[in-house]
Tab-separated table of C-alpha atoms in Angstrom:
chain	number	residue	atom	x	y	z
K	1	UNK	CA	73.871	335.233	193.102
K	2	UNK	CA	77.462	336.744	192.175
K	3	UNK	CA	79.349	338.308	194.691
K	4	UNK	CA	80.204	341.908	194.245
K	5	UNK	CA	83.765	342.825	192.786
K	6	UNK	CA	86.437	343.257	195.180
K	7	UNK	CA	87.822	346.875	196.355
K	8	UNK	CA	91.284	347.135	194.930
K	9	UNK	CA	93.037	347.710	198.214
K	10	UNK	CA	91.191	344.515	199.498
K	11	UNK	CA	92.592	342.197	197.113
K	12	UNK	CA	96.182	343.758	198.112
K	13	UNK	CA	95.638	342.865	201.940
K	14	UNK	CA	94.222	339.468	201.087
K	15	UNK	CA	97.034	338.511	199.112
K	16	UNK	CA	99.448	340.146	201.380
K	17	UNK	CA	97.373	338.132	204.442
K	18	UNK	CA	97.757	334.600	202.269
K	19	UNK	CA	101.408	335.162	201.309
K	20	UNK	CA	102.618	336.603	204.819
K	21	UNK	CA	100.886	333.162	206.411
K	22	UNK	CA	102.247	330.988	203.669
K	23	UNK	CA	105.595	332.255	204.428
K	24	UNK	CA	104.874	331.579	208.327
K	25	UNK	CA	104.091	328.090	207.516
K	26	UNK	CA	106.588	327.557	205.330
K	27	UNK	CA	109.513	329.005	208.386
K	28	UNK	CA	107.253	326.562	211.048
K	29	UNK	CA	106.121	329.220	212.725
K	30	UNK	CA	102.836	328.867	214.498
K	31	UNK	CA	101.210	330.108	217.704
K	32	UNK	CA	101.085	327.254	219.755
K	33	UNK	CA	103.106	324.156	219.560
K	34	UNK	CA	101.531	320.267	218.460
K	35	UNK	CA	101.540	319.288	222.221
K	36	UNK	CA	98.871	322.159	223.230
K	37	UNK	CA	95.651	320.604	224.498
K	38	UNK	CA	93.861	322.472	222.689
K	39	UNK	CA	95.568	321.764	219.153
K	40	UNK	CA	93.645	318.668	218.090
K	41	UNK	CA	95.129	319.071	214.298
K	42	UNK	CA	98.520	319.269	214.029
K	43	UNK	CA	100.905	319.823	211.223
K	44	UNK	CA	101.150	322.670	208.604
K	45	UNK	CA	98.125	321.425	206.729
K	46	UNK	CA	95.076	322.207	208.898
K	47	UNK	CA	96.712	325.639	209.217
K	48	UNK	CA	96.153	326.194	205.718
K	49	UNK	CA	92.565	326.065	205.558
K	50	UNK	CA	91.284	329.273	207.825
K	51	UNK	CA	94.006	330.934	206.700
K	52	UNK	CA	92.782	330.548	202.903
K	53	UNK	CA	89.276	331.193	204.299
K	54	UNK	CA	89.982	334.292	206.066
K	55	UNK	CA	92.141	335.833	203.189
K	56	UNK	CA	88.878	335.061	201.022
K	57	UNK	CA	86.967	337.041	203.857
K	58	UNK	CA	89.140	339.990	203.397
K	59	UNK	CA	88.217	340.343	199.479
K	60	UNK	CA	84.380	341.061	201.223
K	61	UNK	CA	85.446	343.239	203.661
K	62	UNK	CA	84.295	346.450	202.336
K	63	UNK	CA	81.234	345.024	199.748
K	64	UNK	CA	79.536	342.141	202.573
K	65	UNK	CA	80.899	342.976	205.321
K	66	UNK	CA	78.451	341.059	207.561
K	67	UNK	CA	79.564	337.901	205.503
K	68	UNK	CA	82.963	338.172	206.059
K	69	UNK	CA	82.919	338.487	209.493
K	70	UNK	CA	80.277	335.215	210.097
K	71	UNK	CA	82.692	333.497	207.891
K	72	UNK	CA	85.950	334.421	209.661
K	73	UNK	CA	84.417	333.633	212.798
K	74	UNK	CA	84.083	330.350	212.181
K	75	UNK	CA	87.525	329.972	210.257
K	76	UNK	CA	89.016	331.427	213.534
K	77	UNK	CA	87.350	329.167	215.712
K	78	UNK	CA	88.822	326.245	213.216
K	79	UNK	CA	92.162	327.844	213.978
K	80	UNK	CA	92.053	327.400	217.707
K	81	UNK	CA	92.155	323.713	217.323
K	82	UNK	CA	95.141	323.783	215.167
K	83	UNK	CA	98.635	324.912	215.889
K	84	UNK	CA	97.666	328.558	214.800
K	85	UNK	CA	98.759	331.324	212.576
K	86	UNK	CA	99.430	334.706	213.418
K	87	UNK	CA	98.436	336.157	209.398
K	88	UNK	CA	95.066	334.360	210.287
K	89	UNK	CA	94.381	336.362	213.409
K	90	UNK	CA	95.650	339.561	212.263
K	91	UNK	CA	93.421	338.950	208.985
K	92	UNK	CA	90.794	338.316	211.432
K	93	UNK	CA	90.790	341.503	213.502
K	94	UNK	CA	90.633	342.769	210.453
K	95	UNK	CA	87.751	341.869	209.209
K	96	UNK	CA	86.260	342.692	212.528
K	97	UNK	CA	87.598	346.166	211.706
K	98	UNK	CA	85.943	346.624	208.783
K	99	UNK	CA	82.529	345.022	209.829
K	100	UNK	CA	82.147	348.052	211.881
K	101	UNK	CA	83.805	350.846	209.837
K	102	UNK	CA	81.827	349.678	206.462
K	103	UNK	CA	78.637	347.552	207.576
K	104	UNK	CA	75.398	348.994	208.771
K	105	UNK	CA	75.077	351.163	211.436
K	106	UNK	CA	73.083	348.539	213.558
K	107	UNK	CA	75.261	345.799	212.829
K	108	UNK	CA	77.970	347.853	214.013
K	109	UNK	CA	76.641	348.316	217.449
K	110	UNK	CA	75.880	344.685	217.676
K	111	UNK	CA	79.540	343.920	217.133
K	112	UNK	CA	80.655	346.273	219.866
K	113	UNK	CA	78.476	344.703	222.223
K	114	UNK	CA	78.729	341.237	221.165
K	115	UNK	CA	83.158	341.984	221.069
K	116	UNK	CA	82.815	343.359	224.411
K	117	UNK	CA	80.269	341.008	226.581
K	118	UNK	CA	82.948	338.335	224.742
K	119	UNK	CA	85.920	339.856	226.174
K	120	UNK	CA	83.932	340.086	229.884
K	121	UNK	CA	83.104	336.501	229.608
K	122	UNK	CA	86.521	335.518	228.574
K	123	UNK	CA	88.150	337.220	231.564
K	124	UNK	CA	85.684	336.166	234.134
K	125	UNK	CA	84.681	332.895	233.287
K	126	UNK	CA	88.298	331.088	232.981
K	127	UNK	CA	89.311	332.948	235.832
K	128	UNK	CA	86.772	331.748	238.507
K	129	UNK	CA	86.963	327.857	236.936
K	130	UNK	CA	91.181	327.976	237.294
K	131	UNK	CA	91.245	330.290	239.876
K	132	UNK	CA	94.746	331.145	238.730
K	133	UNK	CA	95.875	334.989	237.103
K	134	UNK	CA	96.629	332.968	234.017
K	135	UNK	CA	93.464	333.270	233.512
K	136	UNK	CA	93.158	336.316	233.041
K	137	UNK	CA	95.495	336.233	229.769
K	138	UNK	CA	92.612	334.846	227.815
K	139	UNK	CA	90.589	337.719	228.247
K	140	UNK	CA	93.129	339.830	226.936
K	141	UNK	CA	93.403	338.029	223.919
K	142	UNK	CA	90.022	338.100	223.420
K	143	UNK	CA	89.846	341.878	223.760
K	144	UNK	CA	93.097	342.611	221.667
K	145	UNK	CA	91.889	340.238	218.591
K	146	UNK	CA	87.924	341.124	218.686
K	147	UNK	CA	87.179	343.612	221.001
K	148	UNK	CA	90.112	345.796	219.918
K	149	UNK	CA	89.199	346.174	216.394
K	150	UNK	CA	85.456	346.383	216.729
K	151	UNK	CA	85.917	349.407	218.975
K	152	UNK	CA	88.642	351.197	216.777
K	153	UNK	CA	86.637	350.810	213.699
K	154	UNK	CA	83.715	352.437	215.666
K	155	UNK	CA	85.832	355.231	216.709
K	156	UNK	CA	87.137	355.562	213.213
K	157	UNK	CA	83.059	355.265	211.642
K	158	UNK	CA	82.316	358.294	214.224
K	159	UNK	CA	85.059	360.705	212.678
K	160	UNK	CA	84.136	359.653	209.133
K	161	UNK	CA	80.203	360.147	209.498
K	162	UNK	CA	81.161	363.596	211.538
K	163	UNK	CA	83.517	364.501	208.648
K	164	UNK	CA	80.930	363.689	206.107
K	165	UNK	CA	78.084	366.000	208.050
K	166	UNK	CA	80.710	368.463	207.968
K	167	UNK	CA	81.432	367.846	204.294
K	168	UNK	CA	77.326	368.289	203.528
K	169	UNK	CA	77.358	371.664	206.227
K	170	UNK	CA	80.223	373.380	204.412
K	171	UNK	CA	78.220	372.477	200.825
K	172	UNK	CA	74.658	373.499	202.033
K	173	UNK	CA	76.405	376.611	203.714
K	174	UNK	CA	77.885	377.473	200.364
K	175	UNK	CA	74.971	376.945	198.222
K	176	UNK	CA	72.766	379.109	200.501
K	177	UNK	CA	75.294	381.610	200.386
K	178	UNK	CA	75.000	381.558	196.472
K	179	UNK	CA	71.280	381.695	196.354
K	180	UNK	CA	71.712	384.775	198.684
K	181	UNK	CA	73.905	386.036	196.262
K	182	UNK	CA	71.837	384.902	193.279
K	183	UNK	CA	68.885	386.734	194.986
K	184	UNK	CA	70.702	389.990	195.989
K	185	UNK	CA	71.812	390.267	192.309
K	186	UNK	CA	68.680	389.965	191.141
K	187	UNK	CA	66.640	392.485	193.979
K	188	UNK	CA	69.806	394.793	192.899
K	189	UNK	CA	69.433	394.592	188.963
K	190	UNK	CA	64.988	394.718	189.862
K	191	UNK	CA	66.371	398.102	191.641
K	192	UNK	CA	68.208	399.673	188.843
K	193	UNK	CA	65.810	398.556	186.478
K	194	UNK	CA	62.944	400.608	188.050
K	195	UNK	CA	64.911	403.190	189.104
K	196	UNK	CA	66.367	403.169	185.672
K	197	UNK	CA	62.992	403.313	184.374
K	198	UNK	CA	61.512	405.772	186.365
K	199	UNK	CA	64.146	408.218	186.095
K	200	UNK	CA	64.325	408.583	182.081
K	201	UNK	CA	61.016	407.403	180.651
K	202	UNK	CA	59.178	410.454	181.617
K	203	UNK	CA	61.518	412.565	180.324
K	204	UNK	CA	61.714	410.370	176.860
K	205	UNK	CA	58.363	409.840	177.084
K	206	UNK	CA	58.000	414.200	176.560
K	207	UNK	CA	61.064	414.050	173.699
K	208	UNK	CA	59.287	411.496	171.736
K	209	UNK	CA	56.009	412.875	172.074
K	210	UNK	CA	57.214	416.708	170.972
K	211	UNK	CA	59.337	415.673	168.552
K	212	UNK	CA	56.319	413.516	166.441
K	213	UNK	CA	54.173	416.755	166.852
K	214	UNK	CA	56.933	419.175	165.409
K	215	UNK	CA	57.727	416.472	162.390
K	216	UNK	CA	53.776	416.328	162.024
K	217	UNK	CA	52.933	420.037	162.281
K	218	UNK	CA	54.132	422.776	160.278
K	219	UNK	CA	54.151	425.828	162.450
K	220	UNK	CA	57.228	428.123	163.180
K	221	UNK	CA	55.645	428.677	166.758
K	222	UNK	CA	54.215	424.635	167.423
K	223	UNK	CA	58.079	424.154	166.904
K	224	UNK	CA	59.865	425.986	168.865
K	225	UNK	CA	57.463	425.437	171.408
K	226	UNK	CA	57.782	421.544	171.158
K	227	UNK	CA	61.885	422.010	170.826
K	228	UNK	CA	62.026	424.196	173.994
K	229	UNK	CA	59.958	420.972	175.342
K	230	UNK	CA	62.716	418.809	174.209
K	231	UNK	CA	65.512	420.607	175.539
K	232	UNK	CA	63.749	421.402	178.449
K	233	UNK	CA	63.229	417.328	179.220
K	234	UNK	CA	66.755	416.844	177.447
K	235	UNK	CA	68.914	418.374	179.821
K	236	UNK	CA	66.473	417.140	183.010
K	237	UNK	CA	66.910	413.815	181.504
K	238	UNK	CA	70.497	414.112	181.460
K	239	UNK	CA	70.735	415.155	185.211
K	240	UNK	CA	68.801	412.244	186.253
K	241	UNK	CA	71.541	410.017	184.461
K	242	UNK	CA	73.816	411.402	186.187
K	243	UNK	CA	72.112	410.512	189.194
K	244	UNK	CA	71.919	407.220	188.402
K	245	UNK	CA	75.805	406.978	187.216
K	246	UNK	CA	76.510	408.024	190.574
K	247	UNK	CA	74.140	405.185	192.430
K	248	UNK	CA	76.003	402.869	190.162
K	249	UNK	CA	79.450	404.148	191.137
K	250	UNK	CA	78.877	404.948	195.280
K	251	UNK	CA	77.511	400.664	195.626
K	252	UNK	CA	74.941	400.828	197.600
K	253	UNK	CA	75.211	404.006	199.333
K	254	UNK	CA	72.091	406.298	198.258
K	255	UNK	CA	72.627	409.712	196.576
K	256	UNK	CA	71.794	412.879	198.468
K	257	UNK	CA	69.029	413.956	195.928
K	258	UNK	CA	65.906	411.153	196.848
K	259	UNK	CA	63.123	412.578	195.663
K	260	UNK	CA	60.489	413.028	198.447
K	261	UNK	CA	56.749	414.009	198.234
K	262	UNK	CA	57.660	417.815	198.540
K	263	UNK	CA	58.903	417.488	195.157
K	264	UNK	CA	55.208	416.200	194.168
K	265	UNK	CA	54.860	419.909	193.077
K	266	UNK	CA	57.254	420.468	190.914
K	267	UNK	CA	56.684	417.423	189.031
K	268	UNK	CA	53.137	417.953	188.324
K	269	UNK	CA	54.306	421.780	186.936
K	270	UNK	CA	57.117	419.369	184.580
K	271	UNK	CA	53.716	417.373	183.767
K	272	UNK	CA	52.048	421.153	182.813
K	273	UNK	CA	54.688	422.168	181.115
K	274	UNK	CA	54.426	418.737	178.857
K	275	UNK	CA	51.103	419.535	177.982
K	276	UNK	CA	49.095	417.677	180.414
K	277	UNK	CA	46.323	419.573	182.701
K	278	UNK	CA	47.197	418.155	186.015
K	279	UNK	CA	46.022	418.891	189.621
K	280	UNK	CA	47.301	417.704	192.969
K	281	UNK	CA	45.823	417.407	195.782
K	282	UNK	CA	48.599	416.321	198.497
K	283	UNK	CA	46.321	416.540	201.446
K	284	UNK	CA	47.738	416.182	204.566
K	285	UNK	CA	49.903	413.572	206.148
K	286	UNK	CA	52.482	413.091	208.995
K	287	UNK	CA	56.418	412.243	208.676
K	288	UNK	CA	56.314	409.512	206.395
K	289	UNK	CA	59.354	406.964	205.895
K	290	UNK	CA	62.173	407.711	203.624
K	291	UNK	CA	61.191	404.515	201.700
K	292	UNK	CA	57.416	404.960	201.188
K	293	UNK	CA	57.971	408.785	200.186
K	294	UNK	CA	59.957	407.420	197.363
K	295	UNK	CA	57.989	404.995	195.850
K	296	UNK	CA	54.929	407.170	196.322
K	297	UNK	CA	57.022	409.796	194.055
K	298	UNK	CA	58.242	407.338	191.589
K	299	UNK	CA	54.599	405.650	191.457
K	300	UNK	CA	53.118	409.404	190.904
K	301	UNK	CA	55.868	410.148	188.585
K	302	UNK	CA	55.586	407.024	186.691
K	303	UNK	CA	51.550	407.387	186.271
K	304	UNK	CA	51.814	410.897	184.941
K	305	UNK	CA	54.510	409.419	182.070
K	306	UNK	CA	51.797	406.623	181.359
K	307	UNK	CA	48.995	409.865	181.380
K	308	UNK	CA	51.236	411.677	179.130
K	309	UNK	CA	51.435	408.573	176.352
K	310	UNK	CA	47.944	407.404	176.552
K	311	UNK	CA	45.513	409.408	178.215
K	312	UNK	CA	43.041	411.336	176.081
K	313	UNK	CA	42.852	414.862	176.590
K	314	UNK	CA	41.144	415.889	180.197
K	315	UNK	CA	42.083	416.692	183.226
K	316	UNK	CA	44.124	414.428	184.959
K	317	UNK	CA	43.820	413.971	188.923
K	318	UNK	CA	46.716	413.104	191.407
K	319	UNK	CA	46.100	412.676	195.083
K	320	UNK	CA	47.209	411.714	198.223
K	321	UNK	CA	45.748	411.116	201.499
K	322	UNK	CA	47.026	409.273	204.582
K	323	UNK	CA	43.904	406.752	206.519
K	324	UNK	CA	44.571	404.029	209.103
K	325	UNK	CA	48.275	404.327	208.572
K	326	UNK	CA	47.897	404.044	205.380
K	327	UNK	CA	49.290	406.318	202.590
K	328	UNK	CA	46.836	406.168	199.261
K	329	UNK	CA	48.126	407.220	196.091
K	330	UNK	CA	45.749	407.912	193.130
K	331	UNK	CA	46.206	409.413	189.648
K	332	UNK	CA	43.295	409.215	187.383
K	333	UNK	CA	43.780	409.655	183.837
K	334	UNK	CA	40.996	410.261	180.958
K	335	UNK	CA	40.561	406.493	179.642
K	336	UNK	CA	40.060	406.207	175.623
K	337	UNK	CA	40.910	405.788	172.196
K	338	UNK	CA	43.158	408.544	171.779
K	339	UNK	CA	44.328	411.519	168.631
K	340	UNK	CA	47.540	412.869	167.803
K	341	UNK	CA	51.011	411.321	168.496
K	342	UNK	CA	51.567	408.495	171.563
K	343	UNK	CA	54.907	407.299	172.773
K	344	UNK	CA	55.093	403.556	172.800
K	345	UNK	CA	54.873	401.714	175.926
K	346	UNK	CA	56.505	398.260	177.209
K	347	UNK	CA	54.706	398.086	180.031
K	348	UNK	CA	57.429	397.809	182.537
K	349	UNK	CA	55.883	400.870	184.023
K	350	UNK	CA	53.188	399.154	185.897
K	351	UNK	CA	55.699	396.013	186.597
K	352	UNK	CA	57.572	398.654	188.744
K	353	UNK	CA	54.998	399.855	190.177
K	354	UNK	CA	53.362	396.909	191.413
K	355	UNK	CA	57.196	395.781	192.635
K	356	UNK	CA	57.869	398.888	194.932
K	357	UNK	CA	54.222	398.860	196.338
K	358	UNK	CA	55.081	394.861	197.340
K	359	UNK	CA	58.336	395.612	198.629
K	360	UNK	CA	56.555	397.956	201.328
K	361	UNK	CA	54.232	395.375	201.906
K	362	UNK	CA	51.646	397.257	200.461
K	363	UNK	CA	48.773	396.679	197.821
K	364	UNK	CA	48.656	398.082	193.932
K	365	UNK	CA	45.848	398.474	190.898
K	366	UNK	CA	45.394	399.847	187.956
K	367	UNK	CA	42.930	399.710	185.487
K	368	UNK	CA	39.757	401.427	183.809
K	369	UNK	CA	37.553	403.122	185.905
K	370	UNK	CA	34.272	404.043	183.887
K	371	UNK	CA	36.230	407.210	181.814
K	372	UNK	CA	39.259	407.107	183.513
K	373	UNK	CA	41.941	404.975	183.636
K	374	UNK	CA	43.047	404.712	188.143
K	375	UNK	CA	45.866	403.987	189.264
K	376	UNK	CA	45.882	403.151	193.239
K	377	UNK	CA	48.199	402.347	195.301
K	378	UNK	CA	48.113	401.374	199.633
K	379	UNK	CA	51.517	401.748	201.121
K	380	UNK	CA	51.949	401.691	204.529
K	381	UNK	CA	53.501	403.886	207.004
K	382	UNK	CA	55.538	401.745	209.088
K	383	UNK	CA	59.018	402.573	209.815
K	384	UNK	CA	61.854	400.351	208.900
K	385	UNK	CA	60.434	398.835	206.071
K	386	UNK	CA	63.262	398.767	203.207
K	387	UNK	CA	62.253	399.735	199.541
């Protein structure tokens, strides 16, 4: 099995390791002298070979950790028995270093104990055999070149790992700020698409209409009556544009002018006037939220534009009536092939609708009804709800 390739910066500090101990062999320089007890090989050779080993450990330090430190532990302990070098042990705490900061999270802990029940042992142990505060210098070394490093790299591991969860926070933070955004935008553009709608296609809905009949019919008085229609709807059109412009332009503050369900009146005599034979029934019903009394409007306004393109001629039926905190909207249309000039339809008519009864939390259907076509919608009369 091939190792894995060297990190860059590893390859520096092993050949700075091999070079710096080289030189200290080459100068004489070791850690303890030949007539040490415990230096049973001495010379400049035996120093050479955990100091080659170790400076091969720190080429794994970052890819196998693990097997860089088993392998510098037992170059180290070759070391003790020889006259020493100080590159070996520095190249050593290093690799104890990085056995923490880069190996698994288990192994890490290990170390820490394993480094610190060492550094214990070293400082007891000697001590009560000698009985002399010597002693006590080979726990120290045992801390500074084991324990030391294990427990720096650990500190170091902590900061990374809690820099890293911070990292991942901040980009989880920002990308459910953006689908907020994302979904505001598009709630916001739903908004002005409806209200866009529900605004202009009735009155368009009447232009279009008139305008085929007085193409279609030649009659001085079928005419003017369809182009006092169309001027009628023009300039009503118009002032609900403006309307809109001025949503657009205030953000999201809402215009003065909301329609409300007293205006259900006037509407159905705009429906008259277009040529449909309308009646309302309003019934009666307490205060009723801001929000449900405009989608009630706009769902009454939008079904008497759909009545006006496609319903056959008959009476058409709008009502209201409030039950179990409940307010029920219903506009019944004659249902059937149909004579005479229709506007075209899209269909984002009943979209909308269906989209402001859900956004009250309410229910929506249309459809035929034996000779009708019934639109019916539940929206309920809690307050707070937003449209």
């Amino acid at each position: 099995m091939a190792l894995p390739r060297p990190h860059r910066f590893d390859v520096y500090i092993a050949a700075g390791g091999l070079l710096g101990g080289l030189l200290l062999v080459g100068i004489g320089l070791g850690t303890r002298p030949s007539s040490d007890p415990i230096t049973l090989f001495d010379g400049p050779w035996p120093v050479l070979v955990p100091l080659t080993v170790l400076a091969g450990c720190e080429l794994l330090r970052r890819t196998a950790p693990r097997t860089a430190l088993l392998t510098g532990t037992v170059a180290i302990c070759a070391d003790v028995v020889t006259q020493g070098n100080l590159a070996t042990i520095l190249m050593f705490t290093d690799v104890v270093y990085a056995a923490v900061l880069y190996g698994p999270l288990a192994s890490a802990r290990r170390i820490q104990w394993i480094t610190g029940l060492l550094t214990v042992a070293g400082t007891l142990v000697p001590f009560a055999v000698w009985r002399v505060p010597e002693a006590l210098l080979i726990g120290v070394v045992v801390g500074v070149v084991a324990y030391g490093p294990a427990a720096t790299g650990w500190i170091v591991r902590n900061h990374r790992d809690a820099a890293e969860a911070a990292r991942l926070r901040a980009e989880q933070t920002a990308l459910l700020a953006e689908m907020d955004r994302s979904q505001a935008v598009t709630a916001e553009r739903a908004r002005m698409a409806r209200e866009l709608h529900d605004m202009v296609a009735n009155h368009l809905s009447a232009i279009a209409i008139h305008s085929t009949a007085a193409l279609s019919i030649d009659d001085p008085a079928t005419s003017r009556e369809a182009l006092s229609v169309i001027r009628e709807n023009s300039v009503d059109g118009l002032a609900e544009m403006r309307r809109l412009i001025g949503i657009l332009r205030d953000g999201d503050r809402e215009p003065s002018a909301v329609p409300t369900l007293d205006g259900l009146t006037a509407l159905v005599d705009g429906a008259r006037a277009n040529g449909l034979d309308v009646t309302l029934d309003a019934g009666h019903h307490d205060a009723v939220p801001a929000p449900v009394e405009l989608a009630a409007y706009r769902i009454v306004q939008e079904s008497l534009t759909n009545a006006l393109k496609h319903a056959c001629p008959g009476r058409v039926r709008v009502s209201l009536a409030e039950r179990d905190g409940d307010l029920t909207v219903a506009v019944s249309s004659p249902y059937g092939d149909r004579d005479g000039p229709r506007a075209p339809g899209s269909g984002a008519g009943l979209v909308g609708m269906r989209e402001r009864a859900a956004l009250l939390g309410g229910t929506f259907d249309a459809g035929p009804d034996g000779p009708h076509w019934t639109v019916r919608a539940t929206l309920p009369l809690r307050e707070g709800v937003p449209e």
